[in-house]
Amino acid sequence: MEKTYSIYCDESCHLEHDELPVMLLGAIWCPISMIHEHTKKIRKIKETWNARGELKWTKVSPSRENFFHEIVEYFFSTRDLNFRCLIVDNKAKLNHSYYNHGDHDSFYYKMYYYLLRNIMDPQKCYNVYIDIKDTRSQIKINTLREVLCDSVHDFTRSMICKIQHVRSKEVELLQLADFLMGAIAYKRRCLNNSSVKLGVIDKISELSHIDLDSTTPPWEEKFNLFFFSPQEEKK
């Protein structure tokens, strides 16, 4: 059984004042021994369809419809690629002054904790790669590592071998996380101005056997969704 895994994390609609109703954090993970194979396959699919640059949801268009369907089919055809997404509904209801000491960043990393804790097994080792947010956030992700390890009494920090920032343009699996998150965000925002994007969403729903609108069982590994609803301020 594989003991070492890599997790690639990205975010969408995460800015505090972007006036978007949802915030998403997503993670793709697989055994470290399979990273090269999946990267090679995704690049081959890109080459076949002459799809240059990053794989991104914002690039979904009629001229590349079959390419994006093949990407979805590839993900679901694999046995060891998994995806988890945390969706914060009604972002405008977030009360950072009451729950997060007035700091949106604190909430952001709390959500990363909830995203990752259900993926990790203390008997295994993980390399965690997070899309770079800013040059000052390394301290925050080091703290995230400590909190995740402490939560399973791993005081030697052996569960998380390393945690660091990467740039998505260099990492195909991080781009795949962006793509899948984008589909969920598009559906959650009730957008319908692109039949091609709606078709990709239907393909994801068909192959995952879920409607993308509700939390999946915690034991669901292949395509796991967790919806977080902000609480009202306590009186």
Coordinates of N, CA and C in Angstrom, one line a residue:
M1 N 0.8 -1.2 0.0 CA 0.0 0.0 0.0 C 0.9 1.3 0.0
E2 N 0.5 2.2 -0.8 CA 1.2 3.5 -0.9 C 1.2 4.2 0.5
K3 N 2.4 4.8 0.8 CA 2.5 5.5 2.1 C 2.7 7.0 1.9
T4 N 3.1 7.4 0.8 CA 3.4 8.8 0.6 C 2.5 9.4 -0.6
Y5 N 1.8 10.5 -0.3 CA 0.9 11.1 -1.2 C 1.3 12.6 -1.4
S6 N 0.9 13.1 -2.5 CA 1.0 14.5 -2.8 C -0.4 15.1 -2.9
I7 N -0.6 16.3 -2.3 CA -1.9 17.0 -2.3 C -1.7 18.3 -3.0
Y8 N -2.5 18.7 -3.9 CA -2.4 19.9 -4.6 C -3.7 20.8 -4.4
C9 N -3.5 21.9 -3.8 CA -4.6 22.7 -3.3 C -4.7 24.1 -4.0
D10 N -6.0 24.5 -4.3 CA -6.2 25.7 -5.0 C -7.5 26.3 -4.4
E11 N -7.8 27.6 -4.7 CA -8.9 28.3 -4.2 C -9.6 29.1 -5.3
S12 N -10.9 29.4 -5.1 CA -11.7 30.1 -6.0 C -12.6 31.0 -5.3
C13 N -12.8 32.3 -5.8 CA -13.7 33.2 -5.2 C -13.4 33.5 -3.7
H14 N -12.1 33.5 -3.4 CA -11.7 33.5 -2.0 C -11.5 34.9 -1.4
L15 N -11.5 36.0 -2.3 CA -11.3 37.3 -1.8 C -12.5 37.8 -0.9
E16 N -12.2 38.6 0.1 CA -13.2 39.0 1.1 C -14.3 39.8 0.4
H17 N -13.9 40.8 -0.4 CA -14.8 41.8 -0.9 C -15.0 41.6 -2.4
D18 N -15.0 40.4 -2.9 CA -15.2 40.2 -4.4 C -16.7 40.2 -4.8
E19 N -17.6 40.3 -3.8 CA -19.0 40.3 -4.1 C -19.6 39.1 -4.7
L20 N -18.8 38.0 -4.6 CA -19.3 36.7 -5.1 C -19.9 35.9 -3.9
P21 N -21.0 35.1 -4.1 CA -21.7 34.5 -3.0 C -21.1 33.3 -2.4
V22 N -20.1 32.7 -3.1 CA -19.5 31.5 -2.6 C -17.9 31.6 -2.6
M23 N -17.3 30.8 -1.8 CA -15.9 30.6 -1.7 C -15.6 29.1 -1.8
L24 N -14.6 28.8 -2.5 CA -14.2 27.3 -2.7 C -12.8 27.1 -2.4
L25 N -12.5 26.0 -1.8 CA -11.1 25.5 -1.7 C -11.2 24.0 -2.2
G26 N -10.2 23.7 -3.0 CA -10.2 22.3 -3.6 C -8.9 21.7 -3.5
A27 N -8.9 20.3 -3.5 CA -7.6 19.6 -3.4 C -7.7 18.3 -4.3
I28 N -6.7 18.1 -5.1 CA -6.4 16.9 -5.8 C -5.3 16.1 -5.1
W29 N -5.5 14.8 -4.9 CA -4.4 14.1 -4.4 C -4.2 12.7 -5.0
C30 N -3.0 12.2 -4.9 CA -2.7 10.8 -5.4 C -1.4 10.4 -4.9
P31 N -1.1 9.1 -5.0 CA 0.2 8.6 -4.5 C 1.4 9.3 -5.3
I32 N 2.4 9.6 -4.5 CA 3.5 10.3 -5.1 C 4.1 9.5 -6.3
S33 N 4.0 8.2 -6.3 CA 4.5 7.4 -7.4 C 3.8 7.6 -8.7
M34 N 2.6 8.2 -8.6 CA 1.8 8.3 -9.8 C 1.8 9.7 -10.4
I35 N 2.4 10.7 -9.8 CA 2.4 12.1 -10.2 C 2.9 12.2 -11.6
H36 N 4.0 11.6 -11.9 CA 4.6 11.7 -13.2 C 3.7 11.2 -14.3
E37 N 3.1 10.0 -14.0 CA 2.2 9.4 -15.0 C 1.0 10.3 -15.3
H38 N 0.3 10.8 -14.2 CA -0.8 11.7 -14.5 C -0.5 13.0 -15.2
T39 N 0.7 13.5 -14.8 CA 1.1 14.7 -15.5 C 1.4 14.5 -16.9
K40 N 2.0 13.4 -17.2 CA 2.3 13.0 -18.6 C 1.0 12.8 -19.4
K41 N 0.0 12.1 -18.8 CA -1.3 11.9 -19.5 C -2.0 13.2 -19.8
I42 N -2.1 14.1 -18.8 CA -2.8 15.3 -19.0 C -2.1 16.2 -20.1
R43 N -0.8 16.2 -20.1 CA 0.0 16.9 -21.1 C -0.3 16.3 -22.5
K44 N -0.4 15.0 -22.5 CA -0.7 14.3 -23.8 C -2.1 14.7 -24.3
I45 N -3.1 14.8 -23.4 CA -4.4 15.2 -23.8 C -4.4 16.6 -24.3
K46 N -3.7 17.5 -23.6 CA -3.5 18.9 -24.1 C -2.9 18.9 -25.5
E47 N -1.9 18.1 -25.7 CA -1.2 18.1 -27.0 C -2.1 17.6 -28.1
T48 N -2.9 16.6 -27.8 CA -3.9 16.0 -28.8 C -4.8 17.1 -29.3
W49 N -5.3 17.9 -28.4 CA -6.3 18.9 -28.7 C -5.7 20.3 -28.9
N50 N -4.4 20.4 -29.0 CA -3.7 21.6 -29.2 C -4.1 22.7 -28.2
A51 N -4.3 22.3 -27.0 CA -4.7 23.2 -25.9 C -3.4 23.6 -25.1
R52 N -3.0 24.8 -25.4 CA -1.8 25.3 -24.9 C -2.0 26.1 -23.6
G53 N -1.0 26.2 -22.8 CA -1.1 26.9 -21.5 C -1.8 26.1 -20.4
E54 N -2.3 26.8 -19.4 CA -2.9 26.2 -18.2 C -4.3 25.6 -18.5
L55 N -4.6 24.5 -17.9 CA -5.9 24.0 -17.8 C -6.7 24.8 -16.8
K56 N -7.7 25.6 -17.3 CA -8.5 26.4 -16.4 C -9.9 26.4 -16.8
W57 N -10.8 26.5 -15.8 CA -12.2 26.6 -16.0 C -12.6 27.8 -16.9
T58 N -11.9 28.9 -16.7 CA -12.2 30.1 -17.5 C -11.9 29.9 -19.0
K59 N -11.2 28.9 -19.3 CA -10.9 28.7 -20.7 C -11.9 27.7 -21.4
V60 N -12.9 27.2 -20.7 CA -13.9 26.4 -21.3 C -14.7 27.1 -22.4
S61 N -14.6 26.6 -23.6 CA -15.3 27.3 -24.7 C -15.7 26.3 -25.8
P62 N -16.6 26.7 -26.7 CA -17.0 25.7 -27.8 C -15.9 25.1 -28.6
S63 N -14.8 25.8 -28.8 CA -13.8 25.3 -29.7 C -12.9 24.2 -28.9
R64 N -13.1 24.1 -27.6 CA -12.3 23.1 -26.9 C -13.3 22.2 -26.1
E65 N -14.5 22.1 -26.5 CA -15.5 21.3 -25.7 C -15.0 19.9 -25.5
N66 N -14.6 19.2 -26.6 CA -14.2 17.8 -26.5 C -13.0 17.6 -25.7
F67 N -12.1 18.6 -25.7 CA -10.9 18.5 -24.8 C -11.3 18.5 -23.4
F68 N -12.2 19.4 -23.0 CA -12.6 19.4 -21.5 C -13.3 18.2 -21.1
H69 N -14.1 17.6 -22.0 CA -14.8 16.4 -21.7 C -13.8 15.3 -21.5
E70 N -12.8 15.2 -22.3 CA -11.8 14.2 -22.2 C -11.0 14.3 -20.9
I71 N -10.8 15.5 -20.4 CA -10.1 15.8 -19.1 C -11.0 15.2 -18.0
V72 N -12.3 15.5 -18.1 CA -13.2 14.9 -17.1 C -13.2 13.4 -17.1
E73 N -13.3 12.9 -18.3 CA -13.3 11.4 -18.4 C -12.0 10.8 -17.9
Y74 N -10.9 11.5 -18.1 CA -9.6 10.9 -17.7 C -9.6 10.9 -16.1
F75 N -10.0 12.0 -15.5 CA -10.0 12.0 -14.0 C -10.9 10.8 -13.5
F76 N -12.1 10.7 -14.0 CA -12.9 9.6 -13.4 C -12.5 8.2 -13.8
S77 N -11.7 8.1 -14.8 CA -11.2 6.8 -15.2 C -10.0 6.3 -14.4
T78 N -9.4 7.2 -13.7 CA -8.2 6.8 -12.8 C -8.7 6.2 -11.5
R79 N -7.9 5.3 -11.0 CA -8.2 4.7 -9.7 C -7.6 5.5 -8.5
D80 N -6.6 6.3 -8.7 CA -5.9 6.9 -7.6 C -5.9 8.4 -7.6
L81 N -6.5 9.0 -8.5 CA -6.7 10.5 -8.5 C -8.0 10.8 -7.7
N82 N -7.9 11.6 -6.7 CA -9.1 12.0 -5.9 C -9.2 13.5 -5.8
F83 N -10.5 13.9 -5.5 CA -10.8 15.4 -5.4 C -11.7 15.6 -4.3
R84 N -11.4 16.7 -3.5 CA -12.3 17.1 -2.4 C -12.4 18.6 -2.5
C85 N -13.6 19.1 -2.4 CA -13.9 20.5 -2.4 C -14.7 21.0 -1.3
L86 N -14.3 22.1 -0.6 CA -15.0 22.7 0.4 C -15.7 24.0 -0.1
I87 N -17.0 24.1 0.0 CA -17.8 25.2 -0.6 C -18.4 26.0 0.6
V88 N -18.0 27.3 0.7 CA -18.6 28.2 1.7 C -19.8 28.9 1.0
D89 N -21.0 28.6 1.4 CA -22.2 29.3 0.9 C -22.4 30.6 1.6
N90 N -23.1 31.5 0.9 CA -23.5 32.8 1.5 C -22.3 33.5 2.2
K91 N -21.3 33.7 1.4 CA -20.0 34.3 1.9 C -20.3 35.6 2.6
A92 N -21.3 36.4 2.2 CA -21.6 37.7 2.7 C -22.0 37.6 4.2
K93 N -22.5 36.4 4.6 CA -22.9 36.2 6.0 C -21.7 36.0 7.0
L94 N -20.5 35.9 6.4 CA -19.3 35.6 7.3 C -19.1 36.8 8.3
N95 N -19.0 36.5 9.5 CA -18.8 37.5 10.5 C -17.4 37.3 11.1
H96 N -16.4 37.9 10.5 CA -15.0 37.7 10.9 C -14.8 38.4 12.2
S97 N -15.4 39.5 12.5 CA -15.2 40.2 13.8 C -15.6 39.4 15.0
Y98 N -16.6 38.5 14.8 CA -17.1 37.7 15.9 C -16.3 36.4 16.0
Y99 N -16.1 35.7 14.8 CA -15.5 34.4 14.8 C -14.0 34.3 14.5
N100 N -13.5 35.3 13.8 CA -12.1 35.2 13.3 C -11.2 36.3 13.7
H101 N -11.6 37.0 14.8 CA -10.8 38.1 15.3 C -10.6 39.2 14.2
G102 N -11.7 39.3 13.4 CA -11.7 40.4 12.4 C -10.8 40.1 11.2
D103 N -10.3 38.9 11.1 CA -9.3 38.5 10.0 C -9.8 37.5 9.0
H104 N -10.0 37.9 7.8 CA -10.5 37.0 6.8 C -9.5 35.9 6.5
D105 N -8.2 36.3 6.6 CA -7.1 35.3 6.4 C -7.2 34.1 7.4
S106 N -7.6 34.4 8.6 CA -7.7 33.4 9.6 C -8.8 32.4 9.2
F107 N -9.9 32.9 8.7 CA -11.0 32.1 8.3 C -10.5 31.2 7.1
Y108 N -9.8 31.8 6.2 CA -9.3 31.2 5.0 C -8.5 29.9 5.3
Y109 N -7.6 30.1 6.3 CA -6.7 28.9 6.7 C -7.5 27.9 7.6
K110 N -8.5 28.4 8.3 CA -9.4 27.4 9.0 C -10.1 26.5 8.0
M111 N -10.5 27.1 6.9 CA -11.2 26.3 5.9 C -10.2 25.3 5.3
Y112 N -9.0 25.7 5.1 CA -8.0 24.8 4.6 C -7.8 23.6 5.6
Y113 N -7.9 23.9 6.9 CA -7.8 22.8 7.8 C -9.0 21.8 7.6
Y114 N -10.2 22.3 7.5 CA -11.3 21.4 7.3 C -11.3 20.7 5.9
L115 N -10.7 21.3 4.9 CA -10.5 20.7 3.6 C -9.6 19.5 3.8
L116 N -8.4 19.7 4.4 CA -7.4 18.7 4.4 C -7.5 17.6 5.5
R117 N -8.2 17.9 6.6 CA -8.2 16.9 7.7 C -8.9 15.6 7.3
N118 N -9.9 15.7 6.4 CA -10.6 14.5 6.0 C -9.8 13.7 4.9
I119 N -8.8 14.3 4.4 CA -8.0 13.6 3.4 C -6.9 12.8 4.0
M120 N -6.4 13.3 5.1 CA -5.1 12.8 5.7 C -5.4 11.6 6.6
D121 N -4.5 10.7 6.5 CA -4.4 9.5 7.4 C -3.1 9.6 8.2
P122 N -3.1 9.6 9.5 CA -1.9 9.7 10.3 C -0.9 8.6 10.1
Q123 N -1.3 7.5 9.4 CA -0.4 6.4 9.2 C 0.3 6.6 7.8
K124 N 0.0 7.7 7.1 CA 0.7 8.0 5.9 C 1.4 9.3 5.9
C125 N 2.1 9.6 4.8 CA 2.9 10.9 4.8 C 2.4 11.7 3.5
Y126 N 2.3 13.0 3.7 CA 1.8 13.9 2.7 C 2.7 15.0 2.4
N127 N 2.9 15.3 1.1 CA 3.5 16.5 0.6 C 2.3 17.4 0.1
V128 N 2.2 18.6 0.7 CA 1.1 19.5 0.4 C 1.6 20.7 -0.4
Y129 N 1.0 20.9 -1.5 CA 1.4 22.0 -2.4 C 0.2 23.0 -2.6
I130 N 0.3 24.2 -2.2 CA -0.8 25.2 -2.2 C -0.4 26.3 -3.2
D131 N -1.4 26.6 -4.1 CA -1.2 27.7 -5.1 C -0.8 28.9 -4.3
I132 N 0.2 29.6 -4.8 CA 0.7 30.7 -4.1 C -0.3 31.9 -4.0
K133 N -0.4 32.4 -2.7 CA -1.4 33.4 -2.5 C -0.7 34.8 -2.4
D134 N 0.3 34.8 -1.6 CA 1.2 36.0 -1.5 C 2.5 35.6 -0.8
T135 N 3.4 36.5 -0.8 CA 4.8 36.1 -0.3 C 4.9 36.0 1.2
R136 N 3.8 36.4 1.9 CA 3.9 36.4 3.3 C 3.1 35.2 4.0
S137 N 2.5 34.3 3.1 CA 1.7 33.3 3.7 C 2.4 32.0 4.0
Q138 N 3.7 31.9 3.9 CA 4.4 30.7 4.3 C 4.3 30.5 5.8
I139 N 4.3 31.5 6.6 CA 4.1 31.4 8.0 C 2.8 30.7 8.3
K140 N 1.7 31.2 7.6 CA 0.4 30.7 7.8 C 0.3 29.2 7.5
I141 N 0.9 28.8 6.4 CA 0.8 27.4 6.0 C 1.7 26.5 6.9
N142 N 2.8 27.0 7.5 CA 3.5 26.3 8.5 C 2.7 26.1 9.7
T143 N 1.9 27.1 10.1 CA 1.0 26.9 11.2 C -0.1 25.9 10.9
L144 N -0.6 25.9 9.7 CA -1.6 25.0 9.2 C -1.0 23.5 9.4
R145 N 0.2 23.3 9.0 CA 0.8 22.0 9.2 C 0.8 21.6 10.7
E146 N 1.2 22.5 11.5 CA 1.3 22.2 13.0 C -0.1 21.8 13.5
V147 N -1.1 22.6 13.1 CA -2.5 22.3 13.6 C -3.0 21.0 13.1
L148 N -2.8 20.7 11.8 CA -3.2 19.4 11.3 C -2.5 18.2 12.0
C149 N -1.2 18.3 12.2 CA -0.5 17.3 12.8 C -0.9 17.1 14.3
D150 N -1.0 18.3 15.0 CA -1.5 18.2 16.4 C -2.8 17.6 16.6
S151 N -3.7 17.7 15.6 CA -5.1 17.2 15.7 C -5.1 15.7 15.7
V152 N -4.0 15.1 15.2 CA -3.9 13.6 15.3 C -2.8 13.1 16.2
H153 N -2.4 14.1 17.1 CA -1.3 13.8 18.1 C 0.0 13.4 17.4
D154 N 0.3 14.0 16.2 CA 1.5 13.7 15.5 C 2.5 14.9 15.9
F155 N 3.1 14.8 17.0 CA 3.9 15.9 17.5 C 5.3 15.8 16.9
T156 N 5.6 14.8 16.1 CA 6.9 14.8 15.4 C 6.7 15.4 14.0
R157 N 5.5 15.7 13.6 CA 5.2 16.3 12.3 C 5.5 15.4 11.1
S158 N 5.4 14.1 11.4 CA 5.8 13.1 10.3 C 4.7 12.9 9.3
M159 N 3.4 13.3 9.7 CA 2.3 13.0 8.7 C 2.4 14.0 7.5
I160 N 2.9 15.2 7.7 CA 3.0 16.1 6.6 C 4.5 16.3 6.4
C161 N 5.1 15.7 5.4 CA 6.5 15.7 5.1 C 6.9 17.2 4.8
K162 N 6.1 17.8 4.0 CA 6.4 19.2 3.7 C 5.1 19.9 3.2
I163 N 5.1 21.2 3.4 CA 4.0 22.0 2.9 C 4.6 23.3 2.3
Q164 N 4.3 23.6 1.1 CA 4.9 24.7 0.4 C 4.0 25.3 -0.7
H165 N 4.3 26.5 -1.1 CA 3.6 27.1 -2.2 C 4.2 26.7 -3.6
V166 N 3.3 26.6 -4.6 CA 3.8 26.4 -6.0 C 2.9 27.3 -6.9
R167 N 3.4 27.4 -8.1 CA 2.6 28.2 -9.1 C 1.9 27.3 -10.0
S168 N 0.6 27.6 -10.2 CA -0.2 26.6 -10.9 C 0.2 26.4 -12.3
K169 N 0.8 27.4 -13.0 CA 1.2 27.2 -14.4 C 2.3 26.1 -14.5
E170 N 2.9 25.7 -13.4 CA 3.9 24.7 -13.5 C 3.4 23.3 -13.1
V171 N 2.2 23.2 -12.6 CA 1.7 21.9 -12.0 C 0.3 21.5 -12.6
E172 N 0.3 20.5 -13.4 CA -0.9 20.0 -14.1 C -2.0 19.6 -13.1
L173 N -1.6 19.0 -12.0 CA -2.6 18.5 -11.1 C -3.3 19.6 -10.3
L174 N -2.5 20.7 -10.1 CA -3.1 21.9 -9.5 C -4.1 22.5 -10.5
Q175 N -3.8 22.5 -11.7 CA -4.7 23.1 -12.7 C -5.9 22.2 -12.8
L176 N -5.8 20.9 -12.6 CA -7.0 20.1 -12.6 C -7.9 20.4 -11.4
A177 N -7.4 20.7 -10.3 CA -8.1 21.2 -9.1 C -8.9 22.5 -9.5
D178 N -8.2 23.4 -10.1 CA -8.8 24.7 -10.5 C -10.0 24.4 -11.4
F179 N -9.8 23.5 -12.4 CA -10.9 23.2 -13.4 C -12.1 22.6 -12.7
L180 N -11.9 21.6 -11.8 CA -13.1 21.0 -11.2 C -13.8 21.9 -10.2
M181 N -13.0 22.8 -9.5 CA -13.6 23.8 -8.6 C -14.4 24.8 -9.4
G182 N -13.9 25.2 -10.6 CA -14.6 26.1 -11.4 C -16.0 25.6 -11.8
A183 N -16.0 24.3 -12.1 CA -17.3 23.8 -12.5 C -18.3 23.8 -11.3
I184 N -17.9 23.5 -10.1 CA -18.7 23.6 -9.0 C -19.2 25.0 -8.7
A185 N -18.2 25.9 -8.8 CA -18.6 27.3 -8.5 C -19.6 27.9 -9.6
Y186 N -19.4 27.5 -10.8 CA -20.3 27.9 -11.9 C -21.8 27.4 -11.6
K187 N -21.9 26.2 -11.2 CA -23.2 25.6 -10.9 C -23.8 26.3 -9.6
R188 N -22.9 26.5 -8.6 CA -23.4 27.0 -7.3 C -23.9 28.5 -7.5
R189 N -23.3 29.2 -8.4 CA -23.6 30.6 -8.6 C -24.8 30.7 -9.6
C190 N -25.4 29.6 -10.0 CA -26.5 29.5 -10.9 C -26.3 30.2 -12.2
L191 N -25.1 30.1 -12.7 CA -24.8 30.7 -14.0 C -25.3 29.8 -15.1
N192 N -25.7 30.4 -16.2 CA -26.1 29.5 -17.3 C -25.9 30.1 -18.7
N193 N -24.9 31.0 -18.8 CA -24.6 31.7 -20.0 C -23.7 30.9 -21.0
S194 N -23.3 29.7 -20.6 CA -22.5 28.9 -21.5 C -23.0 27.5 -21.5
S195 N -23.6 27.1 -22.7 CA -24.1 25.7 -22.8 C -22.9 24.7 -22.7
V196 N -21.7 25.1 -23.2 CA -20.6 24.2 -23.1 C -20.2 23.9 -21.7
K197 N -20.1 25.0 -20.8 CA -19.8 24.8 -19.4 C -20.9 24.0 -18.7
L198 N -22.1 24.2 -19.1 CA -23.2 23.4 -18.5 C -23.0 21.9 -18.9
G199 N -22.6 21.7 -20.1 CA -22.3 20.3 -20.6 C -21.2 19.6 -19.8
V200 N -20.2 20.4 -19.5 CA -19.1 19.8 -18.7 C -19.6 19.5 -17.3
I201 N -20.4 20.4 -16.7 CA -20.9 20.1 -15.4 C -21.8 18.9 -15.4
D202 N -22.6 18.7 -16.5 CA -23.4 17.5 -16.6 C -22.6 16.2 -16.7
K203 N -21.5 16.3 -17.4 CA -20.5 15.2 -17.5 C -19.9 14.8 -16.1
I204 N -19.5 15.8 -15.4 CA -19.0 15.6 -14.0 C -20.1 14.9 -13.1
S205 N -21.3 15.5 -13.2 CA -22.4 14.9 -12.4 C -22.7 13.5 -12.8
E206 N -22.7 13.2 -14.1 CA -23.0 11.9 -14.6 C -21.9 10.9 -14.1
L207 N -20.7 11.2 -14.2 CA -19.6 10.3 -13.9 C -19.4 10.2 -12.4
S208 N -19.7 11.2 -11.6 CA -19.6 11.2 -10.2 C -20.8 10.6 -9.5
H209 N -21.9 10.6 -10.2 CA -23.2 10.1 -9.6 C -23.7 11.0 -8.5
I210 N -23.4 12.3 -8.5 CA -23.9 13.2 -7.6 C -24.3 14.5 -8.3
D211 N -25.2 15.3 -7.6 CA -25.8 16.4 -8.2 C -24.9 17.7 -8.0
L212 N -23.8 17.6 -7.3 CA -22.9 18.8 -7.0 C -23.5 19.9 -6.2
D213 N -24.7 19.6 -5.6 CA -25.4 20.6 -4.8 C -25.5 20.3 -3.3
S214 N -24.9 19.2 -2.9 CA -25.0 18.8 -1.5 C -23.7 18.1 -1.0
T215 N -23.5 18.0 0.3 CA -22.4 17.4 0.9 C -22.4 15.9 0.6
T216 N -21.3 15.3 0.2 CA -21.2 13.9 0.0 C -20.9 13.2 1.3
P217 N -21.1 11.9 1.4 CA -20.7 11.1 2.6 C -19.2 11.3 2.8
P218 N -18.8 11.4 4.1 CA -17.4 11.6 4.4 C -16.4 10.6 3.9
W219 N -17.0 9.3 3.7 CA -16.1 8.2 3.2 C -16.0 8.2 1.6
E220 N -16.7 9.1 1.0 CA -16.6 9.2 -0.5 C -15.2 9.9 -0.8
E221 N -14.4 9.1 -1.5 CA -13.0 9.6 -1.8 C -12.8 10.2 -3.2
K222 N -13.4 9.6 -4.2 CA -13.1 10.0 -5.5 C -13.5 11.4 -5.8
F223 N -14.7 11.8 -5.4 CA -15.2 13.2 -5.6 C -16.0 13.6 -4.4
N224 N -15.4 14.3 -3.5 CA -16.0 14.6 -2.2 C -16.3 16.1 -2.1
L225 N -17.5 16.4 -1.7 CA -17.9 17.8 -1.5 C -18.3 18.0 -0.1
F226 N -17.9 19.2 0.5 CA -18.4 19.5 1.8 C -18.8 21.0 1.8
F227 N -20.1 21.2 2.1 CA -20.7 22.5 2.1 C -20.7 23.1 3.5
F228 N -20.2 24.3 3.6 CA -20.0 25.0 4.9 C -21.0 26.2 4.9
S229 N -21.9 26.3 5.8 CA -22.8 27.5 5.9 C -22.4 28.3 7.1
P230 N -22.1 29.6 6.9 CA -21.7 30.5 8.0 C -22.9 30.6 9.0
Q231 N -22.5 30.6 10.3 CA -23.4 30.8 11.4 C -23.8 32.2 11.6
E232 N -25.0 32.5 12.1 CA -25.3 33.8 12.5 C -24.6 34.2 13.7
E233 N -24.4 35.5 14.0 CA -23.7 35.9 15.2 C -24.5 35.5 16.4
K234 N -23.9 35.0 17.4 CA -24.6 34.6 18.6 C -24.9 35.8 19.4
K235 N -26.0 35.9 20.1 CA -26.5 37.0 20.9 C -26.1 36.8 22.3

